[in-house]
């Protein structure tokens, strides 16, 4: 059996230390209920990573509130919107902002409902009225258009440096095989199977399954010419440097 996740301690979730003036205006009974509600919420989470992530999101939000002299129990939807906008202005990714909003929504939801014999300490959830962020609309990986890719592959590389020729072939392989970056980076000469009709590439997919992908004729010729020029008969097709055995 695995070890039981370590619960958060009371001292680890007191976020008001960054804003002592806010603590002083909070009745002790309400402050105790607030801390107890936060602990009850976070310690119900199965993952220790989630628990500490929720606590960290709450701490950062409270630090922002303190800088604006707003008490956590006096927060309105406008404050939450301003905080998310502040994160955006500081260059935080949309996924990070969406997670922070979800965390605040869950935390304030618990503060409204309360736990067991503890009544809630908030009349309404201020984060509930804030619109969700559409994370899927933000591209996470830079990409080339078909026109840009075609122009790049058409660029002459015969007189380029060793690294430029290797990188050109990496991009061509990504485009020609449609593999993930890590799969292309780990490509070895042993994976390329030569047949009368051209090359076939052996790839290990997710789950350990082995598959075979036909290599386009033009790409097979480029890879074959590269391997012959670099005297690569085994090991990585795309080494870190000339004569280096390690892959990129």
PDB file of C-alpha atoms in Angstrom:
ATOM      1  CA  UNK A   1       0.000   0.000   0.000  1.00  0.00           C
ATOM      2  CA  UNK A   2       1.140   3.540  -0.746  1.00  0.00           C
ATOM      3  CA  UNK A   3       1.860   6.034   1.934  1.00  0.00           C
ATOM      4  CA  UNK A   4      -1.026   8.219   2.962  1.00  0.00           C
ATOM      5  CA  UNK A   5      -0.635  11.747   1.567  1.00  0.00           C
ATOM      6  CA  UNK A   6       0.672  14.189   4.117  1.00  0.00           C
ATOM      7  CA  UNK A   7      -2.059  16.685   5.070  1.00  0.00           C
ATOM      8  CA  UNK A   8      -1.452  20.390   5.002  1.00  0.00           C
ATOM      9  CA  UNK A   9      -0.641  21.903   8.365  1.00  0.00           C
ATOM     10  CA  UNK A  10      -2.528  24.858   9.770  1.00  0.00           C
ATOM     11  CA  UNK A  11       0.543  27.076   9.573  1.00  0.00           C
ATOM     12  CA  UNK A  12       1.019  26.316   5.886  1.00  0.00           C
ATOM     13  CA  UNK A  13      -2.284  27.835   4.823  1.00  0.00           C
ATOM     14  CA  UNK A  14      -2.353  31.069   6.806  1.00  0.00           C
ATOM     15  CA  UNK A  15      -2.030  33.469   3.886  1.00  0.00           C
ATOM     16  CA  UNK A  16      -2.621  36.639   5.848  1.00  0.00           C
ATOM     17  CA  UNK A  17       0.937  36.929   7.109  1.00  0.00           C
ATOM     18  CA  UNK A  18       1.610  39.084   4.063  1.00  0.00           C
ATOM     19  CA  UNK A  19      -1.196  41.376   5.167  1.00  0.00           C
ATOM     20  CA  UNK A  20      -1.290  41.533   8.958  1.00  0.00           C
ATOM     21  CA  UNK A  21      -3.561  44.556   8.912  1.00  0.00           C
ATOM     22  CA  UNK A  22      -6.224  42.404   7.298  1.00  0.00           C
ATOM     23  CA  UNK A  23      -5.974  39.797  10.012  1.00  0.00           C
ATOM     24  CA  UNK A  24      -6.465  42.359  12.726  1.00  0.00           C
ATOM     25  CA  UNK A  25      -9.878  43.396  11.403  1.00  0.00           C
ATOM     26  CA  UNK A  26     -11.101  39.790  11.167  1.00  0.00           C
ATOM     27  CA  UNK A  27     -12.920  38.415  14.249  1.00  0.00           C
ATOM     28  CA  UNK A  28     -10.955  35.462  15.579  1.00  0.00           C
ATOM     29  CA  UNK A  29     -13.963  33.146  15.302  1.00  0.00           C
ATOM     30  CA  UNK A  30     -14.340  33.975  11.618  1.00  0.00           C
ATOM     31  CA  UNK A  31     -10.599  33.640  11.013  1.00  0.00           C
ATOM     32  CA  UNK A  32     -10.616  30.205  12.645  1.00  0.00           C
ATOM     33  CA  UNK A  33     -13.569  29.107  10.526  1.00  0.00           C
ATOM     34  CA  UNK A  34     -11.828  30.383   7.422  1.00  0.00           C
ATOM     35  CA  UNK A  35      -8.622  28.468   8.172  1.00  0.00           C
ATOM     36  CA  UNK A  36     -10.553  25.339   9.102  1.00  0.00           C
ATOM     37  CA  UNK A  37     -12.618  25.503   5.911  1.00  0.00           C
ATOM     38  CA  UNK A  38      -9.495  25.896   3.788  1.00  0.00           C
ATOM     39  CA  UNK A  39      -7.792  22.967   5.489  1.00  0.00           C
ATOM     40  CA  UNK A  40     -10.884  20.802   5.135  1.00  0.00           C
ATOM     41  CA  UNK A  41     -11.118  21.567   1.419  1.00  0.00           C
ATOM     42  CA  UNK A  42      -7.480  20.985   0.554  1.00  0.00           C
ATOM     43  CA  UNK A  43      -6.993  17.901   2.687  1.00  0.00           C
ATOM     44  CA  UNK A  44      -9.917  16.245   0.901  1.00  0.00           C
ATOM     45  CA  UNK A  45      -7.919  16.286  -2.350  1.00  0.00           C
ATOM     46  CA  UNK A  46      -6.360  12.934  -3.218  1.00  0.00           C
ATOM     47  CA  UNK A  47      -3.181  14.293  -4.775  1.00  0.00           C
ATOM     48  CA  UNK A  48      -0.612  16.029  -2.603  1.00  0.00           C
ATOM     49  CA  UNK A  49       0.399  17.995  -5.701  1.00  0.00           C
ATOM     50  CA  UNK A  50      -3.170  19.295  -6.038  1.00  0.00           C
ATOM     51  CA  UNK A  51      -3.322  20.217  -2.362  1.00  0.00           C
ATOM     52  CA  UNK A  52      -0.195  22.305  -2.480  1.00  0.00           C
ATOM     53  CA  UNK A  53      -1.156  23.798  -5.850  1.00  0.00           C
ATOM     54  CA  UNK A  54      -4.496  24.968  -4.403  1.00  0.00           C
ATOM     55  CA  UNK A  55      -2.742  26.384  -1.358  1.00  0.00           C
ATOM     56  CA  UNK A  56      -0.178  28.172  -3.540  1.00  0.00           C
ATOM     57  CA  UNK A  57      -2.919  29.667  -5.743  1.00  0.00           C
ATOM     58  CA  UNK A  58      -4.739  30.907  -2.653  1.00  0.00           C
ATOM     59  CA  UNK A  59      -1.570  32.373  -1.154  1.00  0.00           C
ATOM     60  CA  UNK A  60      -0.715  34.267  -4.336  1.00  0.00           C
ATOM     61  CA  UNK A  61      -4.257  35.601  -4.590  1.00  0.00           C
ATOM     62  CA  UNK A  62      -4.164  36.779  -0.976  1.00  0.00           C
ATOM     63  CA  UNK A  63      -0.838  38.509  -1.570  1.00  0.00           C
ATOM     64  CA  UNK A  64      -2.386  40.346  -4.499  1.00  0.00           C
ATOM     65  CA  UNK A  65      -5.412  41.250  -2.350  1.00  0.00           C
ATOM     66  CA  UNK A  66      -3.130  42.550   0.387  1.00  0.00           C
ATOM     67  CA  UNK A  67      -1.378  44.838  -2.086  1.00  0.00           C
ATOM     68  CA  UNK A  68      -4.804  46.290  -2.923  1.00  0.00           C
ATOM     69  CA  UNK A  69      -6.025  46.387   0.695  1.00  0.00           C
ATOM     70  CA  UNK A  70      -8.868  43.974   0.038  1.00  0.00           C
ATOM     71  CA  UNK A  71      -9.806  41.327   2.588  1.00  0.00           C
ATOM     72  CA  UNK A  72     -10.280  37.766   1.235  1.00  0.00           C
ATOM     73  CA  UNK A  73     -13.809  37.704   2.676  1.00  0.00           C
ATOM     74  CA  UNK A  74     -14.716  40.985   0.988  1.00  0.00           C
ATOM     75  CA  UNK A  75     -13.814  39.875  -2.519  1.00  0.00           C
ATOM     76  CA  UNK A  76     -16.217  40.596  -5.395  1.00  0.00           C
ATOM     77  CA  UNK A  77     -16.291  39.186  -8.945  1.00  0.00           C
ATOM     78  CA  UNK A  78     -14.568  42.382 -10.098  1.00  0.00           C
ATOM     79  CA  UNK A  79     -11.607  41.681  -7.829  1.00  0.00           C
ATOM     80  CA  UNK A  80     -11.241  38.187  -9.303  1.00  0.00           C
ATOM     81  CA  UNK A  81     -11.443  39.577 -12.834  1.00  0.00           C
ATOM     82  CA  UNK A  82      -8.794  42.169 -12.011  1.00  0.00           C
ATOM     83  CA  UNK A  83      -6.534  39.506 -10.535  1.00  0.00           C
ATOM     84  CA  UNK A  84      -6.798  37.293 -13.635  1.00  0.00           C
ATOM     85  CA  UNK A  85      -6.107  40.354 -15.821  1.00  0.00           C
ATOM     86  CA  UNK A  86      -3.086  41.161 -13.617  1.00  0.00           C
ATOM     87  CA  UNK A  87      -1.768  37.638 -14.206  1.00  0.00           C
ATOM     88  CA  UNK A  88      -2.222  38.122 -17.951  1.00  0.00           C
ATOM     89  CA  UNK A  89      -0.328  41.421 -17.868  1.00  0.00           C
ATOM     90  CA  UNK A  90       2.535  39.672 -16.082  1.00  0.00           C
ATOM     91  CA  UNK A  91       2.825  37.210 -18.953  1.00  0.00           C
ATOM     92  CA  UNK A  92       1.171  34.212 -17.290  1.00  0.00           C
ATOM     93  CA  UNK A  93      -0.026  31.611 -19.786  1.00  0.00           C
ATOM     94  CA  UNK A  94      -3.725  31.188 -20.377  1.00  0.00           C
ATOM     95  CA  UNK A  95      -3.582  27.659 -18.925  1.00  0.00           C
ATOM     96  CA  UNK A  96      -2.027  29.041 -15.725  1.00  0.00           C
ATOM     97  CA  UNK A  97      -4.714  31.707 -15.431  1.00  0.00           C
ATOM     98  CA  UNK A  98      -7.473  29.177 -16.083  1.00  0.00           C
ATOM     99  CA  UNK A  99      -6.110  26.891 -13.370  1.00  0.00           C
ATOM    100  CA  UNK A 100      -5.908  29.784 -10.896  1.00  0.00           C
ATOM    101  CA  UNK A 101      -9.516  30.744 -11.632  1.00  0.00           C
ATOM    102  CA  UNK A 102     -10.700  27.153 -11.198  1.00  0.00           C
ATOM    103  CA  UNK A 103      -8.786  26.909  -7.933  1.00  0.00           C
ATOM    104  CA  UNK A 104     -10.303  30.129  -6.585  1.00  0.00           C
ATOM    105  CA  UNK A 105     -13.769  29.022  -7.679  1.00  0.00           C
ATOM    106  CA  UNK A 106     -13.436  25.736  -5.797  1.00  0.00           C
ATOM    107  CA  UNK A 107     -11.928  27.416  -2.732  1.00  0.00           C
ATOM    108  CA  UNK A 108     -14.591  30.102  -2.455  1.00  0.00           C
ATOM    109  CA  UNK A 109     -17.260  27.508  -3.141  1.00  0.00           C
ATOM    110  CA  UNK A 110     -16.101  25.659  -0.031  1.00  0.00           C
ATOM    111  CA  UNK A 111     -16.091  28.909   1.956  1.00  0.00           C
ATOM    112  CA  UNK A 112     -19.723  29.474   1.000  1.00  0.00           C
ATOM    113  CA  UNK A 113     -20.918  25.971   1.814  1.00  0.00           C
ATOM    114  CA  UNK A 114     -18.797  25.219   4.876  1.00  0.00           C
ATOM    115  CA  UNK A 115     -18.020  21.743   6.202  1.00  0.00           C
ATOM    116  CA  UNK A 116     -19.848  19.409   8.629  1.00  0.00           C
ATOM    117  CA  UNK A 117     -20.754  21.544  11.654  1.00  0.00           C
ATOM    118  CA  UNK A 118     -18.855  24.606  10.383  1.00  0.00           C
ATOM    119  CA  UNK A 119     -21.058  27.192   8.668  1.00  0.00           C
ATOM    120  CA  UNK A 120     -19.816  28.994   5.591  1.00  0.00           C
ATOM    121  CA  UNK A 121     -17.945  32.279   5.916  1.00  0.00           C
ATOM    122  CA  UNK A 122     -18.896  33.766   2.523  1.00  0.00           C
ATOM    123  CA  UNK A 123     -22.409  34.722   1.348  1.00  0.00           C
ATOM    124  CA  UNK A 124     -21.611  34.026  -2.317  1.00  0.00           C
ATOM    125  CA  UNK A 125     -18.823  32.718  -4.528  1.00  0.00           C
ATOM    126  CA  UNK A 126     -17.168  35.741  -6.234  1.00  0.00           C
ATOM    127  CA  UNK A 127     -15.212  33.567  -8.674  1.00  0.00           C
ATOM    128  CA  UNK A 128     -18.341  31.839  -9.943  1.00  0.00           C
ATOM    129  CA  UNK A 129     -19.437  34.850 -11.983  1.00  0.00           C
ATOM    130  CA  UNK A 130     -16.091  35.206 -13.784  1.00  0.00           C
ATOM    131  CA  UNK A 131     -16.123  33.775 -17.308  1.00  0.00           C
ATOM    132  CA  UNK A 132     -13.994  30.726 -18.002  1.00  0.00           C
ATOM    133  CA  UNK A 133     -10.886  31.071 -20.147  1.00  0.00           C
ATOM    134  CA  UNK A 134     -10.867  29.094 -23.369  1.00  0.00           C
ATOM    135  CA  UNK A 135      -7.503  27.398 -23.061  1.00  0.00           C
ATOM    136  CA  UNK A 136      -7.896  25.401 -26.269  1.00  0.00           C
ATOM    137  CA  UNK A 137      -7.920  28.577 -28.354  1.00  0.00           C
ATOM    138  CA  UNK A 138      -4.311  29.317 -27.425  1.00  0.00           C
ATOM    139  CA  UNK A 139      -1.668  27.502 -29.447  1.00  0.00           C
ATOM    140  CA  UNK A 140       0.944  25.916 -27.162  1.00  0.00           C
ATOM    141  CA  UNK A 141       3.488  25.033 -29.804  1.00  0.00           C
ATOM    142  CA  UNK A 142       4.809  27.347 -32.525  1.00  0.00           C
ATOM    143  CA  UNK A 143       4.071  26.018 -35.993  1.00  0.00           C
ATOM    144  CA  UNK A 144       4.765  26.804 -39.632  1.00  0.00           C
ATOM    145  CA  UNK A 145       2.186  27.347 -42.314  1.00  0.00           C
ATOM    146  CA  UNK A 146       2.338  25.159 -45.428  1.00  0.00           C
ATOM    147  CA  UNK A 147       3.798  28.090 -47.377  1.00  0.00           C
ATOM    148  CA  UNK A 148       6.507  28.723 -44.768  1.00  0.00           C
ATOM    149  CA  UNK A 149       7.365  25.023 -44.600  1.00  0.00           C
ATOM    150  CA  UNK A 150       7.584  24.737 -48.388  1.00  0.00           C
ATOM    151  CA  UNK A 151       9.863  27.787 -48.539  1.00  0.00           C
ATOM    152  CA  UNK A 152      12.086  26.385 -45.820  1.00  0.00           C
ATOM    153  CA  UNK A 153      12.434  23.000 -47.505  1.00  0.00           C
ATOM    154  CA  UNK A 154      13.142  24.675 -50.840  1.00  0.00           C
ATOM    155  CA  UNK A 155      16.026  26.684 -49.386  1.00  0.00           C
ATOM    156  CA  UNK A 156      19.463  25.515 -50.627  1.00  0.00           C
ATOM    157  CA  UNK A 157      21.471  23.682 -47.957  1.00  0.00           C
ATOM    158  CA  UNK A 158      24.386  22.258 -49.914  1.00  0.00           C
ATOM    159  CA  UNK A 159      26.704  25.093 -48.891  1.00  0.00           C
ATOM    160  CA  UNK A 160      25.274  25.490 -45.384  1.00  0.00           C
ATOM    161  CA  UNK A 161      27.037  24.547 -42.155  1.00  0.00           C
ATOM    162  CA  UNK A 162      26.892  21.024 -40.744  1.00  0.00           C
ATOM    163  CA  UNK A 163      24.357  22.088 -38.099  1.00  0.00           C
ATOM    164  CA  UNK A 164      22.192  23.915 -40.650  1.00  0.00           C
ATOM    165  CA  UNK A 165      22.071  20.833 -42.907  1.00  0.00           C
ATOM    166  CA  UNK A 166      21.190  18.599 -39.949  1.00  0.00           C
ATOM    167  CA  UNK A 167      18.464  20.948 -38.720  1.00  0.00           C
ATOM    168  CA  UNK A 168      17.022  21.249 -42.226  1.00  0.00           C
ATOM    169  CA  UNK A 169      16.756  17.473 -42.422  1.00  0.00           C
ATOM    170  CA  UNK A 170      15.138  17.343 -38.965  1.00  0.00           C
ATOM    171  CA  UNK A 171      12.420  19.733 -40.129  1.00  0.00           C
ATOM    172  CA  UNK A 172      11.993  17.733 -43.343  1.00  0.00           C
ATOM    173  CA  UNK A 173      11.630  14.527 -41.303  1.00  0.00           C
ATOM    174  CA  UNK A 174       9.069  16.112 -39.005  1.00  0.00           C
ATOM    175  CA  UNK A 175       7.057  17.179 -42.043  1.00  0.00           C
ATOM    176  CA  UNK A 176       7.514  13.964 -43.992  1.00  0.00           C
ATOM    177  CA  UNK A 177       6.788  11.454 -41.222  1.00  0.00           C
ATOM    178  CA  UNK A 178       4.484  13.445 -38.970  1.00  0.00           C
ATOM    179  CA  UNK A 179       6.263  12.120 -35.887  1.00  0.00           C
ATOM    180  CA  UNK A 180       6.624  13.836 -32.542  1.00  0.00           C
ATOM    181  CA  UNK A 181       9.770  15.883 -31.961  1.00  0.00           C
ATOM    182  CA  UNK A 182      11.177  13.358 -29.485  1.00  0.00           C
ATOM    183  CA  UNK A 183      10.619  10.483 -31.933  1.00  0.00           C
ATOM    184  CA  UNK A 184      12.500  12.308 -34.684  1.00  0.00           C
ATOM    185  CA  UNK A 185      15.288  13.326 -32.299  1.00  0.00           C
ATOM    186  CA  UNK A 186      15.791   9.665 -31.284  1.00  0.00           C
ATOM    187  CA  UNK A 187      15.659   8.303 -34.855  1.00  0.00           C
ATOM    188  CA  UNK A 188      18.450   5.784 -35.435  1.00  0.00           C
ATOM    189  CA  UNK A 189      19.866   4.267 -38.581  1.00  0.00           C
ATOM    190  CA  UNK A 190      18.660   0.860 -37.387  1.00  0.00           C
ATOM    191  CA  UNK A 191      15.049   2.079 -37.539  1.00  0.00           C
ATOM    192  CA  UNK A 192      15.319   2.735 -41.273  1.00  0.00           C
ATOM    193  CA  UNK A 193      14.611  -0.424 -43.226  1.00  0.00           C
ATOM    194  CA  UNK A 194      15.615  -0.292 -46.876  1.00  0.00           C
ATOM    195  CA  UNK A 195      13.505  -2.183 -49.417  1.00  0.00           C
ATOM    196  CA  UNK A 196      13.242  -2.185 -53.216  1.00  0.00           C
ATOM    197  CA  UNK A 197      10.446   0.397 -53.048  1.00  0.00           C
ATOM    198  CA  UNK A 198      12.267   2.739 -50.672  1.00  0.00           C
ATOM    199  CA  UNK A 199      12.639   3.093 -46.930  1.00  0.00           C
ATOM    200  CA  UNK A 200      10.307   2.159 -44.086  1.00  0.00           C
ATOM    201  CA  UNK A 201      10.773   3.545 -40.594  1.00  0.00           C
ATOM    202  CA  UNK A 202      10.128   1.472 -37.496  1.00  0.00           C
ATOM    203  CA  UNK A 203       8.644   3.467 -34.609  1.00  0.00           C
ATOM    204  CA  UNK A 204       7.644   2.550 -31.076  1.00  0.00           C
ATOM    205  CA  UNK A 205       4.293   4.182 -30.370  1.00  0.00           C
ATOM    206  CA  UNK A 206       2.575   4.858 -27.047  1.00  0.00           C
ATOM    207  CA  UNK A 207       1.985   1.732 -25.003  1.00  0.00           C
ATOM    208  CA  UNK A 208       5.123   0.104 -26.386  1.00  0.00           C
ATOM    209  CA  UNK A 209       3.524  -0.941 -29.687  1.00  0.00           C
ATOM    210  CA  UNK A 210       5.834  -1.144 -32.684  1.00  0.00           C
ATOM    211  CA  UNK A 211       4.657   0.271 -35.988  1.00  0.00           C
ATOM    212  CA  UNK A 212       6.077   0.790 -39.466  1.00  0.00           C
ATOM    213  CA  UNK A 213       5.752   4.042 -41.399  1.00  0.00           C
ATOM    214  CA  UNK A 214       6.539   4.370 -45.123  1.00  0.00           C
ATOM    215  CA  UNK A 215       9.147   7.063 -45.703  1.00  0.00           C
ATOM    216  CA  UNK A 216       8.352   9.374 -48.645  1.00  0.00           C
ATOM    217  CA  UNK A 217      10.764   8.764 -51.499  1.00  0.00           C
ATOM    218  CA  UNK A 218      12.247  12.277 -51.465  1.00  0.00           C
ATOM    219  CA  UNK A 219      12.802  12.120 -47.696  1.00  0.00           C
ATOM    220  CA  UNK A 220      14.340   8.657 -47.851  1.00  0.00           C
ATOM    221  CA  UNK A 221      16.830   9.892 -50.437  1.00  0.00           C
ATOM    222  CA  UNK A 222      17.752  12.916 -48.292  1.00  0.00           C
ATOM    223  CA  UNK A 223      18.239  10.836 -45.132  1.00  0.00           C
ATOM    224  CA  UNK A 224      20.233   8.201 -47.016  1.00  0.00           C
ATOM    225  CA  UNK A 225      22.493  10.853 -48.581  1.00  0.00           C
ATOM    226  CA  UNK A 226      23.001  12.475 -45.153  1.00  0.00           C
ATOM    227  CA  UNK A 227      23.899   9.197 -43.474  1.00  0.00           C
ATOM    228  CA  UNK A 228      26.373   8.308 -46.226  1.00  0.00           C
ATOM    229  CA  UNK A 229      27.980  11.749 -46.145  1.00  0.00           C
ATOM    230  CA  UNK A 230      28.335  11.604 -42.351  1.00  0.00           C
ATOM    231  CA  UNK A 231      29.302   7.902 -42.387  1.00  0.00           C
ATOM    232  CA  UNK A 232      26.391   7.060 -40.098  1.00  0.00           C
ATOM    233  CA  UNK A 233      25.901   3.299 -40.306  1.00  0.00           C
ATOM    234  CA  UNK A 234      24.356   2.895 -36.862  1.00  0.00           C
ATOM    235  CA  UNK A 235      23.130   4.996 -33.969  1.00  0.00           C
ATOM    236  CA  UNK A 236      21.450   8.413 -34.106  1.00  0.00           C
ATOM    237  CA  UNK A 237      20.642   9.866 -37.503  1.00  0.00           C
ATOM    238  CA  UNK A 238      20.728  13.331 -35.943  1.00  0.00           C
ATOM    239  CA  UNK A 239      23.745  13.470 -33.617  1.00  0.00           C
ATOM    240  CA  UNK A 240      24.651  16.456 -31.499  1.00  0.00           C
ATOM    241  CA  UNK A 241      27.776  17.088 -33.532  1.00  0.00           C
ATOM    242  CA  UNK A 242      30.000  15.557 -36.218  1.00  0.00           C
ATOM    243  CA  UNK A 243      31.226  12.176 -35.063  1.00  0.00           C
ATOM    244  CA  UNK A 244      29.261  12.390 -31.799  1.00  0.00           C
ATOM    245  CA  UNK A 245      27.397   9.224 -30.786  1.00  0.00           C
ATOM    246  CA  UNK A 246      24.729  10.982 -28.707  1.00  0.00           C
ATOM    247  CA  UNK A 247      21.489  12.146 -30.306  1.00  0.00           C
ATOM    248  CA  UNK A 248      20.183  15.688 -30.011  1.00  0.00           C
TER     249      UNK A 248
END
